[in-house]
XYZ file of C-alpha atoms in Angstrom:
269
model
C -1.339 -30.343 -6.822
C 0.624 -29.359 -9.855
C 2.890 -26.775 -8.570
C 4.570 -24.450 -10.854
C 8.490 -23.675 -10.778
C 9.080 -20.857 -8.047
C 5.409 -20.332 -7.004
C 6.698 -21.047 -3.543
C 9.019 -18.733 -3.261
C 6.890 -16.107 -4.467
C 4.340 -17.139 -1.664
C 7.256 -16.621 1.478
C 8.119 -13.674 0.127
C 4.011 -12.342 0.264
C 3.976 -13.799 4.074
C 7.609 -14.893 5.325
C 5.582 -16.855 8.285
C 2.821 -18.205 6.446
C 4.015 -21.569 5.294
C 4.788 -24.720 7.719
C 5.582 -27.989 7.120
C 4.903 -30.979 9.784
C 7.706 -33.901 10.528
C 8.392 -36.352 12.719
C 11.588 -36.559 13.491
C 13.614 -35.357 10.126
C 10.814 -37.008 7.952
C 8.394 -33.915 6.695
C 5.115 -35.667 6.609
C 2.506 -32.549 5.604
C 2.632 -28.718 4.691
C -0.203 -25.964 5.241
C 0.208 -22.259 4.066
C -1.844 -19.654 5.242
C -1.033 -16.555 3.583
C -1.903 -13.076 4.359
C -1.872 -10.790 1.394
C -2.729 -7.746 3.412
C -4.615 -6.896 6.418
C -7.887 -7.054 4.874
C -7.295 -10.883 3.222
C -5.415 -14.038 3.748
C -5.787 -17.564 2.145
C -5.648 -21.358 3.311
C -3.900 -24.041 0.557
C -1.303 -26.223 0.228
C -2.759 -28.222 2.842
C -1.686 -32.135 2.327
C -0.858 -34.441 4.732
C 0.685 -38.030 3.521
C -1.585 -40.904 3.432
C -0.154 -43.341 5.657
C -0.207 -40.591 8.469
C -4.021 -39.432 8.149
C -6.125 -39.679 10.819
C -3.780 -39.253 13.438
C -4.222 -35.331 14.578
C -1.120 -34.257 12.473
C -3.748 -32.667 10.277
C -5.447 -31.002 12.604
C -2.490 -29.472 13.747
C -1.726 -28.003 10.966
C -4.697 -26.748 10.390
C -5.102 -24.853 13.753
C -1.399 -22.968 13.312
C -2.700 -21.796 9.663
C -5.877 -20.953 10.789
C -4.712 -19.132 14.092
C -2.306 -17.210 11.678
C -4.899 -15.931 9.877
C -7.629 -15.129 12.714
C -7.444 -11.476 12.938
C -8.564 -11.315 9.239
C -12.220 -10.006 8.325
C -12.095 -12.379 5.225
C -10.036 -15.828 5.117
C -10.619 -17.818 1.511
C -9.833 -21.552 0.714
C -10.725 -23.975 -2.174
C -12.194 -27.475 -0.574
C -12.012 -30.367 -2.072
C -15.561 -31.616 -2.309
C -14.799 -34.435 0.746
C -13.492 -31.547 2.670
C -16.450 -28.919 2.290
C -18.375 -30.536 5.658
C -15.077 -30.076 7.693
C -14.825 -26.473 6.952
C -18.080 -25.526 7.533
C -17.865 -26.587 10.652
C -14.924 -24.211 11.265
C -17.267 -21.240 10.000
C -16.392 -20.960 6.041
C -19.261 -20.660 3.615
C -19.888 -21.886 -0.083
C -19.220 -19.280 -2.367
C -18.944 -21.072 -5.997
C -17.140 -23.484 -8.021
C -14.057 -23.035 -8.947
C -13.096 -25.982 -12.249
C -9.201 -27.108 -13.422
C -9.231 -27.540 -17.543
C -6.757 -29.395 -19.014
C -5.936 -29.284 -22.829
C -3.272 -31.549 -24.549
C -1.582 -29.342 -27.165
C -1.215 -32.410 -29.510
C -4.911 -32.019 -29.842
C -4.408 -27.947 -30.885
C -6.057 -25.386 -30.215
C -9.818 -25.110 -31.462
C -9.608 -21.327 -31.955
C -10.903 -19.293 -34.694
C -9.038 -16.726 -36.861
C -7.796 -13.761 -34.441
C -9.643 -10.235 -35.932
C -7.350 -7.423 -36.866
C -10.279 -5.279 -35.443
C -9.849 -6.887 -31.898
C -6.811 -5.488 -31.802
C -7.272 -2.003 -32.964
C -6.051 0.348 -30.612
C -4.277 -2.505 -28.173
C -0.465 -3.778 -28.188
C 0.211 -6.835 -27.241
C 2.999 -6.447 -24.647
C 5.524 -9.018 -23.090
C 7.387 -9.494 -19.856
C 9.490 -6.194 -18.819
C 7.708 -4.071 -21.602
C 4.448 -4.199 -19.459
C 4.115 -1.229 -17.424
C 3.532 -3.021 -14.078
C 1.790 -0.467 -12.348
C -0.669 -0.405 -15.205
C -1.228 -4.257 -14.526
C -1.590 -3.629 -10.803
C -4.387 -0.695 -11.269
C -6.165 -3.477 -13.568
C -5.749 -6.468 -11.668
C -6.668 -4.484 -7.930
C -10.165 -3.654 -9.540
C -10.823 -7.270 -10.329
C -9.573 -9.062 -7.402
C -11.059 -9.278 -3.858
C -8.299 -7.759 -1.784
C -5.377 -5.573 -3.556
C -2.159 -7.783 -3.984
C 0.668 -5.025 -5.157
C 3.524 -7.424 -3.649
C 2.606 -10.534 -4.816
C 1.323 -9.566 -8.334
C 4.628 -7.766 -8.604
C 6.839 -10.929 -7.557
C 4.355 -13.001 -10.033
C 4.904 -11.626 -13.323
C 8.152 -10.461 -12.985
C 9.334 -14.275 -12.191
C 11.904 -15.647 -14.784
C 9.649 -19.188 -15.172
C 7.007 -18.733 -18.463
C 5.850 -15.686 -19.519
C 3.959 -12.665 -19.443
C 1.574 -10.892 -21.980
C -0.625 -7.775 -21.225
C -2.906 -5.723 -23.999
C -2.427 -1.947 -23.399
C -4.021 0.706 -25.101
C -2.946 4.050 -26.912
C -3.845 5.783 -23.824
C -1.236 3.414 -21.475
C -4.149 1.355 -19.922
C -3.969 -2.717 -19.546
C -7.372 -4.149 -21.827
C -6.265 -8.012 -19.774
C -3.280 -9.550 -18.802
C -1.913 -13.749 -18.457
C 0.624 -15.571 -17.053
C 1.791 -18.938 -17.977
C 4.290 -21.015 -16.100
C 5.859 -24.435 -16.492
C 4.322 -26.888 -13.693
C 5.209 -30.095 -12.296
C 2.323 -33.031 -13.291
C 2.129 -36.692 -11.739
C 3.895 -37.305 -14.636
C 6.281 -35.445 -16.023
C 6.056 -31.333 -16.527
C 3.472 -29.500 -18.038
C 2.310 -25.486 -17.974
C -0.092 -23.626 -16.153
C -1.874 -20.460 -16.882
C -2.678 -17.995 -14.580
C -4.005 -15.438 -13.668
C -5.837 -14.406 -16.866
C -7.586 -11.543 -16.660
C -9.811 -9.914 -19.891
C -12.645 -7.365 -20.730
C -14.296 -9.668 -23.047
C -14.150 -13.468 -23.463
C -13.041 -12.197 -27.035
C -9.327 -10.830 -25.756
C -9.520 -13.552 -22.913
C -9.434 -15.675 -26.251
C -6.668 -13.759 -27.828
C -4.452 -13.777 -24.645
C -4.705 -17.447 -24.497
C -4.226 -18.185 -28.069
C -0.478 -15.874 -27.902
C 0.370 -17.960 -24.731
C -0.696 -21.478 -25.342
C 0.802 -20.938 -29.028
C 4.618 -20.841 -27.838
C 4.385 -23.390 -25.129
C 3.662 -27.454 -26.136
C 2.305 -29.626 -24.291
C -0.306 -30.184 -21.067
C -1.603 -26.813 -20.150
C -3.949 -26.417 -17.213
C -6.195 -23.315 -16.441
C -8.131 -22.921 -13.428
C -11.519 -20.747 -13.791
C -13.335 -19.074 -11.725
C -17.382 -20.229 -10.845
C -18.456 -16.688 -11.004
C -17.069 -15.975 -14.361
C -20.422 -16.870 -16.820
C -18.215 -16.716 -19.954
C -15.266 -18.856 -19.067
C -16.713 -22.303 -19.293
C -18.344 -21.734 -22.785
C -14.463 -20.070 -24.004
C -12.252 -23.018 -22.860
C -14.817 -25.796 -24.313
C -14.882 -23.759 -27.508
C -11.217 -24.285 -27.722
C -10.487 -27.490 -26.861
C -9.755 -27.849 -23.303
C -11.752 -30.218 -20.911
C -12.778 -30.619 -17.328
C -10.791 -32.811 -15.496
C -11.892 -31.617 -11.792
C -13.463 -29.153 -9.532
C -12.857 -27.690 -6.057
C -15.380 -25.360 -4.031
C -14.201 -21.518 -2.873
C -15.549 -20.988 0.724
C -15.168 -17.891 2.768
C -14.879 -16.949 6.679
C -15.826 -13.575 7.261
C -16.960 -11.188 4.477
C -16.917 -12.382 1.293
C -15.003 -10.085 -0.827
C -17.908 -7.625 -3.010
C -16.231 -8.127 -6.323
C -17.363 -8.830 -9.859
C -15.659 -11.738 -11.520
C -16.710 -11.709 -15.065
C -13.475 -10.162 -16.164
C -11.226 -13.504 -13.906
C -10.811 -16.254 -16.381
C -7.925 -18.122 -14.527
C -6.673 -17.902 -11.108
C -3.455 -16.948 -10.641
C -2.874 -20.042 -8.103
C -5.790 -22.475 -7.136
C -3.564 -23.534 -4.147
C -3.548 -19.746 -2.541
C -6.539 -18.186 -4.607
């Protein structure tokens, strides 16, 4: 994990009875969420249990108030870690594609080439409570498996990072990004997410204007199903450093990714 500051309050206040923690006694030994963004669409993460208490069914009870939580749901989503992916199969979830963390170390800059004046003809680059957030929302629920007005909303208004969006003459969002600061195994660092683009080309722009202001360890989470995301993080500078699989129970969500090139939270989709 590498949480970022206040994504958990953001995630009670999507589903006030989706998050649970496990103790014995007053000692909290393991957390789940299960999150239901509407009733179409929920999501597993944040599932950790500490090592020295593995194997002992505290897990598995976890597990089984999450997943009961969430039953009603024609579509339940989860990233697996690749150890994990047998175990969830076997509670009926299905590969759906790979889902990679990128890391770049701002010390090392960032390999991008000269922003064009044309790119930006026509498009403002907005920030924070300029953006128009139902402009964002229409954008964002065309591109995402299951509408999330409530969430989104609590997201990029939050006072931790900021928030640039490219709107056009005409008052409609071109791609939008987040970027947070996050807590790393050592020390802080900042994460980016959700970015969301019509091209790789503003995808690139947006990620230039946030990286730019923010030193340091950024990390980026990208979606398998995007084709053009791998290719536009290598190209400037950031690196693989691991890779989860998204699985599905129910009906995987009909939506086209190309335009997702960061997740807003790996740990709830």
């Amino acid at each position: 994990f590498a949480p970022g500051t206040g994504d958990v309050d953001i995630y009670k206040h999507t589903d006030q009875q989706g998050l649970w923690i496990g103790s014995i006694g007053t000692n909290p030994i393991g957390c789940i969420a299960g999150i239901r963004y509407n009733q179409f669409y929920g999501f597993i993460g944040l599932f950790l249990v500490k090592k020295e208490h593995r194997g002992q069914g505290y897990g598995l009870k976890l597990w089984k108030q999450a997943f009961e939580h969430l039953s009603d749901l024609p579509c339940v989503g989860l990233e697996a870690a690749p150890d994990r992916i047998n175990d969830y199969s076997n509670w009926g979830f299905q590969p759906s594609s790979l889902t990679t963390r990128w890391e770049l170390t701002k010390i090392d800059g960032l390999h991008s080439k000269k922003i064009s004046n044309q790119l930006l003809r026509g498009l403002d680059i907005l920030e924070g409570k300029s953006i128009p957030n139902n402009v964002v929302q229409a954008y964002d629920a065309n591109r995402e498996p299951s509408p999330r007005p409530h969430f989104l909303s609590d997201w990029l208004s939050h006072p931790a990072g900021n928030v640039l969006a490219l709107i056009d003459d005409h008052g409609f969002c071109h791609g939008f990004g987040r970027i947070r600061p996050c807590l790393l195994k050592k020390g802080e660092g900042w994460r980016i997410g959700p970015l969301l683009a019509d091209t790789p080309e503003l995808a690139e722009l947006l990620l230039v204007k946030l990286v730019d202001r923010h030193p340091g360890i950024v990390l980026i989470d990208s979606p398998g199903l995007n084709p053009f995301a791998s290719n536009l993080l290598i190209s400037l500078g950031f690196h693989e450093i691991s890779s989860t699989l998204r699985m599905y129970k129910g009906n995987q969500p009909p939506i086209n990714m190309h335009d997702i090139y960061g997740l807003a939270c790996l740990e709830l989709g």
